Coordinates of C-alpha atoms in Angstrom, one line a residue:
Chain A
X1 CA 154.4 -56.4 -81.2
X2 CA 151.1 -56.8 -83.4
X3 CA 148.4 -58.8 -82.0
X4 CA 145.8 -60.7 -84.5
X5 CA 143.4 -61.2 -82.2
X6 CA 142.5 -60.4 -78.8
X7 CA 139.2 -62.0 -76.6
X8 CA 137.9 -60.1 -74.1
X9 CA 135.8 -61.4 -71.4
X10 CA 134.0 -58.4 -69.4
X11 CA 134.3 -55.3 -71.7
X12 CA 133.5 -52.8 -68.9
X13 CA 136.1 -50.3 -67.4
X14 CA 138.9 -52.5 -67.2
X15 CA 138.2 -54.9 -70.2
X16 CA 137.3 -52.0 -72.7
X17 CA 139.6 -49.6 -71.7
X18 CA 142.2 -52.6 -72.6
X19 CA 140.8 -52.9 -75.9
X20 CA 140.7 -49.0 -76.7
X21 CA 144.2 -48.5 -76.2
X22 CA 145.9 -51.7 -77.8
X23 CA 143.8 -50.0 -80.7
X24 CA 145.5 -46.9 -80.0
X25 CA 148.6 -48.0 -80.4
X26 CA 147.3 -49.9 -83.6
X27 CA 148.7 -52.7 -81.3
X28 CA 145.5 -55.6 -82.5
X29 CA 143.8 -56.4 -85.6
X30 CA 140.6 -57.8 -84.4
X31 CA 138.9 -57.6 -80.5
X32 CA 136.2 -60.3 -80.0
X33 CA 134.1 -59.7 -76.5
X34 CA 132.4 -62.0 -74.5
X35 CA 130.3 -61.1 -71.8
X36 CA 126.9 -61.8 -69.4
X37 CA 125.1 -58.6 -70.6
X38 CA 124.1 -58.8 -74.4
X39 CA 123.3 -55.0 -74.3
X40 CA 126.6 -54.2 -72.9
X41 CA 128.3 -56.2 -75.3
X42 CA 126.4 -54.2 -78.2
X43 CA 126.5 -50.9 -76.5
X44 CA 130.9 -52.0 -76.7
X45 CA 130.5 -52.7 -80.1
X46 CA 128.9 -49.4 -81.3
X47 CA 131.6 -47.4 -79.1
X48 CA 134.3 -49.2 -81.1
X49 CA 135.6 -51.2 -78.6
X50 CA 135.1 -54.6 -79.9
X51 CA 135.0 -55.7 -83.4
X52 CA 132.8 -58.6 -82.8
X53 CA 130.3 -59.8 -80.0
X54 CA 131.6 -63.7 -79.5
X55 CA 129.5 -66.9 -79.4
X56 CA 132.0 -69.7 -79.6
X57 CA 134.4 -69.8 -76.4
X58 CA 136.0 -72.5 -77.7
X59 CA 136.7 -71.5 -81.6
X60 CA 137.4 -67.4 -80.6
X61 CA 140.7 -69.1 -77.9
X62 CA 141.7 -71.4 -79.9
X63 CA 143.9 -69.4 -82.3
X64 CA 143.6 -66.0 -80.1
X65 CA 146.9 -64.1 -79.1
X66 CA 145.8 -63.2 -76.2
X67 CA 142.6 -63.5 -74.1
X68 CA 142.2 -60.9 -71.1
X69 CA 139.8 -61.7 -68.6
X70 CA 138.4 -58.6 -67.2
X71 CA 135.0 -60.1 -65.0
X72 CA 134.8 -59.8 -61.6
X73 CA 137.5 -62.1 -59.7
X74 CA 134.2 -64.8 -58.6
X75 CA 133.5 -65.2 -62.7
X76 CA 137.7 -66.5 -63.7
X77 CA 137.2 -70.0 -62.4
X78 CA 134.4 -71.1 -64.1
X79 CA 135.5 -69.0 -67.5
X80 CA 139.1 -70.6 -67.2
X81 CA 137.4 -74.1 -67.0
X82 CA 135.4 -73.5 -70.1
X83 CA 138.5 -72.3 -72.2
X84 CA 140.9 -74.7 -71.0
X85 CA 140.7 -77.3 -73.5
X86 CA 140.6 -74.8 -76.0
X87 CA 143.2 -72.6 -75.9
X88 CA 145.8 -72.7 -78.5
X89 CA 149.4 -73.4 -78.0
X90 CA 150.2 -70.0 -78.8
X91 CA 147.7 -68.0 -77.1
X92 CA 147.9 -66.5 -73.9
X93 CA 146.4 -65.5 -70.6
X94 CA 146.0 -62.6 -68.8
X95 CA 143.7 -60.6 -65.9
X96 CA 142.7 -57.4 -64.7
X97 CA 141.1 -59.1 -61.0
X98 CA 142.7 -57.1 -57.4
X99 CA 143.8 -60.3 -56.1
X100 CA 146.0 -62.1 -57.3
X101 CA 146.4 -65.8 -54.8
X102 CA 143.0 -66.4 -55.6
X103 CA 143.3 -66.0 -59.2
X104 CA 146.4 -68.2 -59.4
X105 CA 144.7 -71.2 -57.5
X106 CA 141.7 -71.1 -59.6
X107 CA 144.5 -71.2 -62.7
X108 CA 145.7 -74.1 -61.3
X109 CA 142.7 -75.1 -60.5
X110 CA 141.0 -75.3 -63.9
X111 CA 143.8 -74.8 -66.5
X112 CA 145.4 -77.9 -66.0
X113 CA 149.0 -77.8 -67.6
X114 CA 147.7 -75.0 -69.5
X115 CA 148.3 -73.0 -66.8
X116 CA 151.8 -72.0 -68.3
X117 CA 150.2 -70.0 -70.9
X118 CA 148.3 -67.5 -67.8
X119 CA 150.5 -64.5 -66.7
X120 CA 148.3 -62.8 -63.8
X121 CA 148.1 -59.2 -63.9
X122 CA 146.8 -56.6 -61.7
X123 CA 146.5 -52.6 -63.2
X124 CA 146.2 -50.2 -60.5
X125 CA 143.5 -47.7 -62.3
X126 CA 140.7 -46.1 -60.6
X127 CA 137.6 -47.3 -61.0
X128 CA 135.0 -44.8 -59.6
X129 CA 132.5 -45.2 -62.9
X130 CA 132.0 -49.1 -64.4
X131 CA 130.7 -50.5 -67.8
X132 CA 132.1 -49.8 -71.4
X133 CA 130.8 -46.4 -71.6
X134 CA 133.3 -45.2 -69.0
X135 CA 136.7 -47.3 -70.9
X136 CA 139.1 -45.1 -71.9
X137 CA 142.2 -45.2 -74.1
X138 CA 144.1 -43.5 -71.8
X139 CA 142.9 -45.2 -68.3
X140 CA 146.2 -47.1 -68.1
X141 CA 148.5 -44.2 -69.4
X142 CA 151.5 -43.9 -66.5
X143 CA 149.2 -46.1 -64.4
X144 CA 151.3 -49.6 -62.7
X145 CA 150.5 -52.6 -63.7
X146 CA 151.2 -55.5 -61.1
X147 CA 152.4 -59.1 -62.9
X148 CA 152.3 -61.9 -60.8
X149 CA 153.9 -64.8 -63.1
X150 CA 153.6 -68.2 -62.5
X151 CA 156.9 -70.3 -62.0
X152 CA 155.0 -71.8 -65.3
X153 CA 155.6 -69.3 -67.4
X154 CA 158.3 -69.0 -69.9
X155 CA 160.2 -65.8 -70.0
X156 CA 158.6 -65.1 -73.7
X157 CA 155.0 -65.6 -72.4
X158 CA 156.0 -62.7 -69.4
X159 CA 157.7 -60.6 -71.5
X160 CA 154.6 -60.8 -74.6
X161 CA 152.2 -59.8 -71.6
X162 CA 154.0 -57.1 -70.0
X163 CA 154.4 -55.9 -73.6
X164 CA 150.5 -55.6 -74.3
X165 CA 150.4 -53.9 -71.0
X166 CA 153.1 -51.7 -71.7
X167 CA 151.5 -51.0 -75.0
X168 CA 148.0 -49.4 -73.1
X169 CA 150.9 -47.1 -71.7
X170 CA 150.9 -48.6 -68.1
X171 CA 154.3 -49.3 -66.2
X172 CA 154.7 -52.2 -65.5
X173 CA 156.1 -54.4 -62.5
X174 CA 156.3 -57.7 -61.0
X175 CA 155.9 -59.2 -57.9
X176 CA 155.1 -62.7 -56.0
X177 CA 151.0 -63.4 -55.7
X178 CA 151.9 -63.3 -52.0
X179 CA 153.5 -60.3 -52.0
X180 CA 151.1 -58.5 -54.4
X181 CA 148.3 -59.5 -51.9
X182 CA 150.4 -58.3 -48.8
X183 CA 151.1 -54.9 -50.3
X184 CA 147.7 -54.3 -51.8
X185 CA 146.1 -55.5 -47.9
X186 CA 148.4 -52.8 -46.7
X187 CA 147.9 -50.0 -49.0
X188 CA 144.3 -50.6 -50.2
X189 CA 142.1 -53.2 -48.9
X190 CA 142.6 -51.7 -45.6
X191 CA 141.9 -48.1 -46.0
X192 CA 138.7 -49.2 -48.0
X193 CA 137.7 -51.3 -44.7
X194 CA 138.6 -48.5 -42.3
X195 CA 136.8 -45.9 -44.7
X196 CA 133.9 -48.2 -45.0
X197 CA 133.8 -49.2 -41.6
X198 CA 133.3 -44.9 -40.3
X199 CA 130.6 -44.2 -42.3
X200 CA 129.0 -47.5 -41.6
X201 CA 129.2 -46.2 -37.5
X202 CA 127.7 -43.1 -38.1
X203 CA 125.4 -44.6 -40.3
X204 CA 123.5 -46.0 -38.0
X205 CA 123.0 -43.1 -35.6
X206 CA 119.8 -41.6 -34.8
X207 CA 121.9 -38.2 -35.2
X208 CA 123.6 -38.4 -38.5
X209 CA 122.0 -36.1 -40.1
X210 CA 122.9 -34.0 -37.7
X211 CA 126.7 -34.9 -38.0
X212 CA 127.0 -35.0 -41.6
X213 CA 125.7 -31.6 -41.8
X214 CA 129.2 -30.8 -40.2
X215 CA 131.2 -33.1 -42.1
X216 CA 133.7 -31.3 -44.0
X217 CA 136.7 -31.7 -46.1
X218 CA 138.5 -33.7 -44.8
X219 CA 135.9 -36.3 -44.0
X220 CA 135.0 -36.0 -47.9
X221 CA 138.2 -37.4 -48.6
X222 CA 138.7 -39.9 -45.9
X223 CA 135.6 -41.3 -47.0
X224 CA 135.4 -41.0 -50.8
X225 CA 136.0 -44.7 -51.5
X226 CA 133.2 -45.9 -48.7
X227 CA 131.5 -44.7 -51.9
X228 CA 132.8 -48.0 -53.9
X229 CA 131.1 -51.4 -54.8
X230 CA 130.1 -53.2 -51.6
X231 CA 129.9 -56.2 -53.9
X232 CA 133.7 -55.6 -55.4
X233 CA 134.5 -55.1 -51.8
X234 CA 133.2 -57.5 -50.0
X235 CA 134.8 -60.1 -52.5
X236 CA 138.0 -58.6 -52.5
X237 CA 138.2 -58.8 -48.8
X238 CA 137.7 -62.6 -48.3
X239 CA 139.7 -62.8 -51.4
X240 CA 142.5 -61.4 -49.3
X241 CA 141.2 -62.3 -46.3
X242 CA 144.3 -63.7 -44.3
X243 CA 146.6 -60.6 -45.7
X244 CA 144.0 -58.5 -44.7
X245 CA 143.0 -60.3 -41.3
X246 CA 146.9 -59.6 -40.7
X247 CA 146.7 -55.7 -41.7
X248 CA 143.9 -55.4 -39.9
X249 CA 144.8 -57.0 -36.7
X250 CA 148.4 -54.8 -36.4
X251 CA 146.1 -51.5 -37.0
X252 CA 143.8 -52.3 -33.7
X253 CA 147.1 -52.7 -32.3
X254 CA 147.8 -49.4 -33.5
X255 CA 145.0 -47.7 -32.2
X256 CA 144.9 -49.8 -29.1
X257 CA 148.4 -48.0 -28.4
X258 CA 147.0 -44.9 -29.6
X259 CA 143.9 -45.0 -27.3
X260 CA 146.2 -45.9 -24.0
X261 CA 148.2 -42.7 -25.4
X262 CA 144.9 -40.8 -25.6
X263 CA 143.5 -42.0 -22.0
X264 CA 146.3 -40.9 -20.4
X265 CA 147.0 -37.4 -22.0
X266 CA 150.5 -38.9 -23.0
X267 CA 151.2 -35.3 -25.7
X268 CA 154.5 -36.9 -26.8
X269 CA 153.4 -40.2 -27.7
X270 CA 151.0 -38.3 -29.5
X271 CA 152.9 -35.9 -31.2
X272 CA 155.6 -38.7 -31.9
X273 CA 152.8 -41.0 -34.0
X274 CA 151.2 -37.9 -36.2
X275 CA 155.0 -36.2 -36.4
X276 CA 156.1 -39.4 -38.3
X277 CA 152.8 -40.3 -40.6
X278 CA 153.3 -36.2 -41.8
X279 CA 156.7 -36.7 -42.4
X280 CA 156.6 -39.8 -44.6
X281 CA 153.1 -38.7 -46.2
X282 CA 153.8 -35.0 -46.9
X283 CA 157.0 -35.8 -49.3
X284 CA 154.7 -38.9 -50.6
X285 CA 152.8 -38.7 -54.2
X286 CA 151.0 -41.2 -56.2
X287 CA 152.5 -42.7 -59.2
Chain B
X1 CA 126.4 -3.6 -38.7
X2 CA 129.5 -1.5 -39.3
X3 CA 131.9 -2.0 -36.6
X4 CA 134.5 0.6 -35.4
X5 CA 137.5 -1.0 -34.6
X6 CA 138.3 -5.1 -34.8
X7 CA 141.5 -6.1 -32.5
X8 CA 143.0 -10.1 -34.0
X9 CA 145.0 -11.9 -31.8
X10 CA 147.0 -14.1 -34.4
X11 CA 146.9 -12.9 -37.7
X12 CA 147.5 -15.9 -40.0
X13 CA 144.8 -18.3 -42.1
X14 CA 141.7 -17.9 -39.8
X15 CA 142.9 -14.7 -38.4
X16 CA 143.9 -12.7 -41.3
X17 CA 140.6 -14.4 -43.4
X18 CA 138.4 -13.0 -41.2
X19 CA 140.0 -9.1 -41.2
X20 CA 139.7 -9.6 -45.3
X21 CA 136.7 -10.5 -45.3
X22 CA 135.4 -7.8 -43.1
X23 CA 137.3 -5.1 -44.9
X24 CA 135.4 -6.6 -48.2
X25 CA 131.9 -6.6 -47.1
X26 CA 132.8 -2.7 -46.1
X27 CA 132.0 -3.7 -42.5
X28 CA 135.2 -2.0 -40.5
X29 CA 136.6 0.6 -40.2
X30 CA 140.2 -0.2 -38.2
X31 CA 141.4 -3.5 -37.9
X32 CA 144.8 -4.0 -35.3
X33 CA 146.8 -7.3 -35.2
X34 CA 148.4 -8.7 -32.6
X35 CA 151.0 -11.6 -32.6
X36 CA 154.1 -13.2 -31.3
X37 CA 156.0 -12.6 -34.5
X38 CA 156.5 -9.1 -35.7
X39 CA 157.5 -10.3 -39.1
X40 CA 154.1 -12.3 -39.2
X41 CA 152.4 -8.6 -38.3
X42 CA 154.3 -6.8 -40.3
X43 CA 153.7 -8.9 -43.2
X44 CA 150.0 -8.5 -42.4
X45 CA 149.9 -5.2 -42.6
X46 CA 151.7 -4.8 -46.2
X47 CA 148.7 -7.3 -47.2
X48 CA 146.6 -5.1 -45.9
X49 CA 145.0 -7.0 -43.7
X50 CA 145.7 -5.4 -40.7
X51 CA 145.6 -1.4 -40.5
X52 CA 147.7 -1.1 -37.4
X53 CA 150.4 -3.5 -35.5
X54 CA 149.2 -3.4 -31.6
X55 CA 151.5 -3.0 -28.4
X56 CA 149.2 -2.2 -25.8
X57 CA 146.8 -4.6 -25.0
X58 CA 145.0 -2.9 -22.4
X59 CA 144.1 0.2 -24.6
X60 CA 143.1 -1.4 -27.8
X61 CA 140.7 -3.9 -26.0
X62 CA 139.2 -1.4 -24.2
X63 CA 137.4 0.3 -27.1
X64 CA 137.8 -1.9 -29.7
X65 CA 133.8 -3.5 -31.3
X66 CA 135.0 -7.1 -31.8
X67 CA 138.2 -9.4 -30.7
X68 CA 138.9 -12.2 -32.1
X69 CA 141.5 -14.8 -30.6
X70 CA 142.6 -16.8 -33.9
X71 CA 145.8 -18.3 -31.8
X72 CA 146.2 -21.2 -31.3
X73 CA 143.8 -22.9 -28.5
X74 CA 146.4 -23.4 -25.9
X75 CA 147.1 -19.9 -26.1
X76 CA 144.2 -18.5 -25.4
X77 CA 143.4 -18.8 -21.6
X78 CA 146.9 -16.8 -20.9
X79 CA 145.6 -14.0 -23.3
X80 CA 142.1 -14.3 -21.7
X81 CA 143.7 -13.7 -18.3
X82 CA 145.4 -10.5 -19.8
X83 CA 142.7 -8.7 -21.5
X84 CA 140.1 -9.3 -18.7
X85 CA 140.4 -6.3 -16.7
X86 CA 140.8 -4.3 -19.6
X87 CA 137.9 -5.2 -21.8
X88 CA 135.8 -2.4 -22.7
X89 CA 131.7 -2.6 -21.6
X90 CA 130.3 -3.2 -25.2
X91 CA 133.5 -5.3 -26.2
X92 CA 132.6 -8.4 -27.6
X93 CA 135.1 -11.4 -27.7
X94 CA 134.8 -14.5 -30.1
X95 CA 137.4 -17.2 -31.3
X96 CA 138.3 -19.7 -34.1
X97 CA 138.7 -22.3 -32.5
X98 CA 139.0 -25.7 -33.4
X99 CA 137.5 -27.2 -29.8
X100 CA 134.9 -25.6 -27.4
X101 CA 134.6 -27.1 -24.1
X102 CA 138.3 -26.6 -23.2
X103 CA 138.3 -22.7 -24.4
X104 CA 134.6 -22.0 -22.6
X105 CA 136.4 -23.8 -19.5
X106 CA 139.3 -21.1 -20.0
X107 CA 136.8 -18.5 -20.5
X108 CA 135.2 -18.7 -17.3
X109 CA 138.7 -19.1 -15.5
X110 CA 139.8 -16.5 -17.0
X111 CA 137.1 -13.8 -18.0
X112 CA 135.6 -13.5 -15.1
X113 CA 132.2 -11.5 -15.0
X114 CA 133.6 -11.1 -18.6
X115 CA 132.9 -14.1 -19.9
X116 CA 129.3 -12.7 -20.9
X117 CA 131.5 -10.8 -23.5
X118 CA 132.5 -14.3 -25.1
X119 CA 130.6 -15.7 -27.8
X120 CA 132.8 -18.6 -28.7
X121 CA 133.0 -19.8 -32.0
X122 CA 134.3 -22.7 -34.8
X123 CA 134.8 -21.3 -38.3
X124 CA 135.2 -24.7 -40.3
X125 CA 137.0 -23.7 -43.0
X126 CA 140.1 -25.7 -44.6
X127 CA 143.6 -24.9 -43.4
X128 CA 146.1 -27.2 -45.5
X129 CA 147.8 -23.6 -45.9
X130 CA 148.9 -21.3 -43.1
X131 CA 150.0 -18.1 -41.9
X132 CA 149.1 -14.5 -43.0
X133 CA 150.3 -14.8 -46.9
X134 CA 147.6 -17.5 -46.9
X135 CA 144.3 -15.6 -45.8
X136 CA 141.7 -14.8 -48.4
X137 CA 138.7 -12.8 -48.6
X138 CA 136.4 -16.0 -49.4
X139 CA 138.3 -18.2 -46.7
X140 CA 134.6 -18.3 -45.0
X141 CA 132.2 -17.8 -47.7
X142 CA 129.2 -20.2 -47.7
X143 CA 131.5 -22.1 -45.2
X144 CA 130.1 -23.2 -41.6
X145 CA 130.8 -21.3 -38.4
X146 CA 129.1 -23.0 -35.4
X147 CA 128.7 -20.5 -32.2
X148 CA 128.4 -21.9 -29.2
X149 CA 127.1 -19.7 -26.8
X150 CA 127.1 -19.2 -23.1
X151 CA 123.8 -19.1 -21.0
X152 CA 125.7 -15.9 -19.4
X153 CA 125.6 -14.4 -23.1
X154 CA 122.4 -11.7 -23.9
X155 CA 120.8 -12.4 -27.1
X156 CA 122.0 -8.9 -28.5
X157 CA 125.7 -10.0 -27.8
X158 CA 124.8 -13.5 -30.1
X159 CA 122.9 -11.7 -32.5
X160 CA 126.2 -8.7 -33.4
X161 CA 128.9 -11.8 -33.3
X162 CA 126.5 -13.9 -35.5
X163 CA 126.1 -11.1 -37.7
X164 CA 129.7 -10.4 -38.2
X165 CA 130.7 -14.1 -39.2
X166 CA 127.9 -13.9 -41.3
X167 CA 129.3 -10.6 -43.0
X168 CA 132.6 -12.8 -43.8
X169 CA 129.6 -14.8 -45.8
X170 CA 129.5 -17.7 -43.4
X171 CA 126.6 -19.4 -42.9
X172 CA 126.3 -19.9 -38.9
X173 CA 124.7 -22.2 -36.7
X174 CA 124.4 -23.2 -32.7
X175 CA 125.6 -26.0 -30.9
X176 CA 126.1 -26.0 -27.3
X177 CA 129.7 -26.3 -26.3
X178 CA 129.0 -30.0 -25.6
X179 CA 127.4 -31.1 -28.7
X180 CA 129.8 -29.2 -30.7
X181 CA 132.6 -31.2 -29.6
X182 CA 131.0 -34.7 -29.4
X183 CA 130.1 -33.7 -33.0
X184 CA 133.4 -32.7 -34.4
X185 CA 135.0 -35.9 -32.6
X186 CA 132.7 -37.9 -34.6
X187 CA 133.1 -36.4 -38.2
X188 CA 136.9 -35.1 -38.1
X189 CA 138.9 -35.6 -35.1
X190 CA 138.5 -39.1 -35.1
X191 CA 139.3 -39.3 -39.3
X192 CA 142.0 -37.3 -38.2
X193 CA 143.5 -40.0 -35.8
X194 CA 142.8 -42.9 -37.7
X195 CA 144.6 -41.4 -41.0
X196 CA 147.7 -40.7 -38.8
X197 CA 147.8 -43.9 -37.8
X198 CA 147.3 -46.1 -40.8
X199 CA 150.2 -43.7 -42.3
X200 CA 152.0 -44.6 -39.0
X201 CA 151.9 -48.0 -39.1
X202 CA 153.4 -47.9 -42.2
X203 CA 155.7 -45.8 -41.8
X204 CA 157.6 -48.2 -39.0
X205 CA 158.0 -50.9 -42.0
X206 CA 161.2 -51.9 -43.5
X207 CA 159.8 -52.3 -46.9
X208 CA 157.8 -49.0 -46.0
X209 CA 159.1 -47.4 -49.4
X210 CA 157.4 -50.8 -51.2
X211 CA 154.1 -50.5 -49.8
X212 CA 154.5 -47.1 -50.9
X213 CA 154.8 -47.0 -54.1
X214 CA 152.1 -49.1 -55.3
X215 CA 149.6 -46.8 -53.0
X216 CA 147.3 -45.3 -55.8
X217 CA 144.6 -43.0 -55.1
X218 CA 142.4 -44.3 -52.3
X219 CA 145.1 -43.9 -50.7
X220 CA 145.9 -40.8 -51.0
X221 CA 142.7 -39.3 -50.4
X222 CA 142.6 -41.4 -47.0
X223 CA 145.7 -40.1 -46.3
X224 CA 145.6 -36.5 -47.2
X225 CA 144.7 -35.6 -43.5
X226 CA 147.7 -37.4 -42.4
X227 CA 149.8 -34.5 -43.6
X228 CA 148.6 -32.2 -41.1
X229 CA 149.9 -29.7 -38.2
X230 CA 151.2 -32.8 -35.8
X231 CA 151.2 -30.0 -33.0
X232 CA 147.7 -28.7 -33.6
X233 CA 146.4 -32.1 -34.0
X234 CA 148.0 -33.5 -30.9
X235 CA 146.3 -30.3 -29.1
X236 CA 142.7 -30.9 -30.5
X237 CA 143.0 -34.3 -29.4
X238 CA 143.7 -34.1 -25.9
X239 CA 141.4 -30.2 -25.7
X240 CA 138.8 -33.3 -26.9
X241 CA 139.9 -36.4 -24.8
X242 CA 136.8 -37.6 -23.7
X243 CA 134.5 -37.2 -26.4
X244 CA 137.1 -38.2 -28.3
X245 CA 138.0 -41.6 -26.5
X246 CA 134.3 -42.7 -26.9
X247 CA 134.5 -41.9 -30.5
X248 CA 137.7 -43.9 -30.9
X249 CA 136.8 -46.7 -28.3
X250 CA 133.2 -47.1 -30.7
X251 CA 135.2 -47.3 -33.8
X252 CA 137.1 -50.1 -32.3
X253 CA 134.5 -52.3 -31.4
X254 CA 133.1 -51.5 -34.9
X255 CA 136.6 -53.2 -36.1
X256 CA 135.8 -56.0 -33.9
X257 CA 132.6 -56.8 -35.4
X258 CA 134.7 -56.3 -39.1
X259 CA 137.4 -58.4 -38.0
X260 CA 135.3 -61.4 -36.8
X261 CA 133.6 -61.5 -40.0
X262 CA 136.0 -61.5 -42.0
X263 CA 137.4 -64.1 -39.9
X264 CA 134.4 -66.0 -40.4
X265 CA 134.3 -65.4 -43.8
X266 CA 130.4 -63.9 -43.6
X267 CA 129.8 -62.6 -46.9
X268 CA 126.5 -61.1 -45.7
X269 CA 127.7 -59.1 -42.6
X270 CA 130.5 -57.5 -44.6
X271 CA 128.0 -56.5 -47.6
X272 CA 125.9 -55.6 -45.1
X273 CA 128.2 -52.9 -43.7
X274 CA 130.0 -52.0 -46.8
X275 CA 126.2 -51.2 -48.5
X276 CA 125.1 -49.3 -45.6
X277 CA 127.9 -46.9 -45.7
X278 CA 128.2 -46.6 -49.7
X279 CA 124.3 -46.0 -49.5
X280 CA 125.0 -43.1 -46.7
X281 CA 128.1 -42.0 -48.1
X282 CA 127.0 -41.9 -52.0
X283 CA 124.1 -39.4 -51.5
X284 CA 126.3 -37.1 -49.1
X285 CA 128.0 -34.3 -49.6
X286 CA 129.9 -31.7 -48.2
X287 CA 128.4 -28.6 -47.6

């Protein structure tokens, strides 16, 4: 698959390292980037990320293959409102947002019957640094890359947009938008909450200098990503909010259990709860 | 400070670590293991960690320098118990312990007049790896120890164990018994719980191997703790009830607060808490 022309709206992490590695694999002719920051979008240019800084939403759609949008999840509905009467027959739609119900509605939303052409996407790569001089041609090599199609979509528009994925070297998989949002609640919404949520109550102790000066390994990594975007955060959550209201809620029951276990010296209940989570995590490795 | 003779109950990670790492800084001259498994002391002793294998309690206490109780916790009080009557005048006793209230409470049941012989102690020092095969020389260096010393202890007594942690290149600091366990429920018994559960709740699932594999990794730097000793973890839990049920009991109203925000959809609150944590958390770290 050769793509003539690809617009990309957010050329940061997520958007440029796109763009780097469809050139990579010689995969586009020409990227076109739109985005808020003018100085981001020239700093993208000069790294060789995009060919040309866009001015035209309407002309740079209209006979584009594909058009990623890589902006924060709050920034689709309004973009996808602009672009709707624009797009070309042929062209389609992807994203790079963490949530995926939200996205669809604001697809249906604001892309009318256009919304066949938009094949949701979600790429599971870490995103510790931000802005085009951290994308990388190989941030998506091995990485998984949720799709959440529409019941829209024809098979060829899926199948073109897993390809383009596939083509940044990502591994691609599909789910529902409900259950992308119920797995992604479980597996990383809530650890950021919980992770967030500890340093946040030691935070405001009149001794925590005190007891971060004994912190040690173990809290380093337990608390790594309470080091993320409260911004990205705090939008994902009430993105996800009832998948996440329903995580969280069967984790106090957890703990409630755990505390009652706790209270009453109960060593077996105890043992019982850790002996299981070290027996599924120990044989347990990320993608 | 060259020391005669060093006797080690429990010749693995923390055991054997600290007999390397006196032998390196030149600062003994005979070091004997104890332990319940002979292969463990034998294997100790072709490491050369360990000059001789004991079998007499009573004589090699007697004149030994130092003794270090690196077994586990629970351990300790019945070894205690058997050492008192033997322990030599200028015999000084120390631990690695991972909790300090419960093992000072054993002290005094168990020492006797003795127990101004113990200068109790909590080398923080990682221990993903155990047994004797995984000691090292470095195991402490520029690593924490935190003493936490009796009233019935002379200042000479804290000054020699001080010295000798510090010879295994620790850097050491005082807590009373109380503070140091209020403190280490805070910053790693408590991350320690809540990682076991969140892996536990997970683990009940059906589609457990789902969630699974599309954990990335936050997720398995939240989790790495989960993989833990269940035994020793269930142990340092209840050795730490108390303190540790207020640490646990505060971290679940802190989830109330979370969970009714998000409930309520607050933007502010949850950026609120999420900033104050990445604004703590990002300028930290570990020592």
């Amino acid at each position: 698959m050769k793509l003539n022309k690809v617009v990309i709206f957010g050329v940061g992490l997520i958007g440029g390292s796109f763009a780097l590695a469809l050139r990579r694999a010689h995969a586009v002719a020409e990227v076109v980037g739109f985005g808020r920051s003018m100085a981001t979008l020239e700093q993208a240019q000069q790294l060789g990320i995009i060919d040309r800084i866009g001015h035209d939403v309407a002309a740079e759609v209209n006979d584009a293959d594909l058009v990623l949008l890589a902006t924060p999840v709050g920034q689709m509905a309004e973009l996808m409102a602009r672009m709707a009467p624009h797009l070309g027959p042929h062209t389609l739609l992807t994203d790079g947002g963490s949530t995926k119900s939200d996205v669809v509605a604001a697809a249906y939303a604001n892309l009318g019957d256009k919304a066949a052409q938009f094949v949701p996407a979600h790429p599971i790569a870490g995103a510790e640094q931000s802005g085009a001089a951290a994308a990388l041609a190989d941030l998506y090599s091995g990485k998984k890359v949720v799709l959440t199609p529409l019941p829209e979509n024809s098979s060829d528009s899926i199948h073109r947009v897993r390809r383009a994925w596939e083509l940044c070297g990502a591994v691609v998989s599909e789910l529902t938008a409900a259950q992308h949002d119920e797995v992604f609640a479980a597996v990383s919404h809530l650890p950021h909450l919980l992770s967030f949520a500890l340093v946040h109550d030691l935070a405001r102790r009149d001794n925590r200098d005190v007891l971060l000066s004994f912190a040690a390994s173990g809290f380093r990594d337990f608390t790594r990503i309470a080091a993320s975007s409260p911004e990205m955060w705090r939008d994902i959550c009430l993105a996800n909010r009832d998948a996440l209201l329903d995580e969280l809620g069967g984790y106090m029951q957890e703990l409630e259990i755990i505390h009652q276990a706790l209270d009453e010296g109960d060593a077996d209940k105890l043992q019982e709860i850790f002996s299981l989570a070290r027996d599924v995590r120990s044989v347990w490795t990320p993608q």
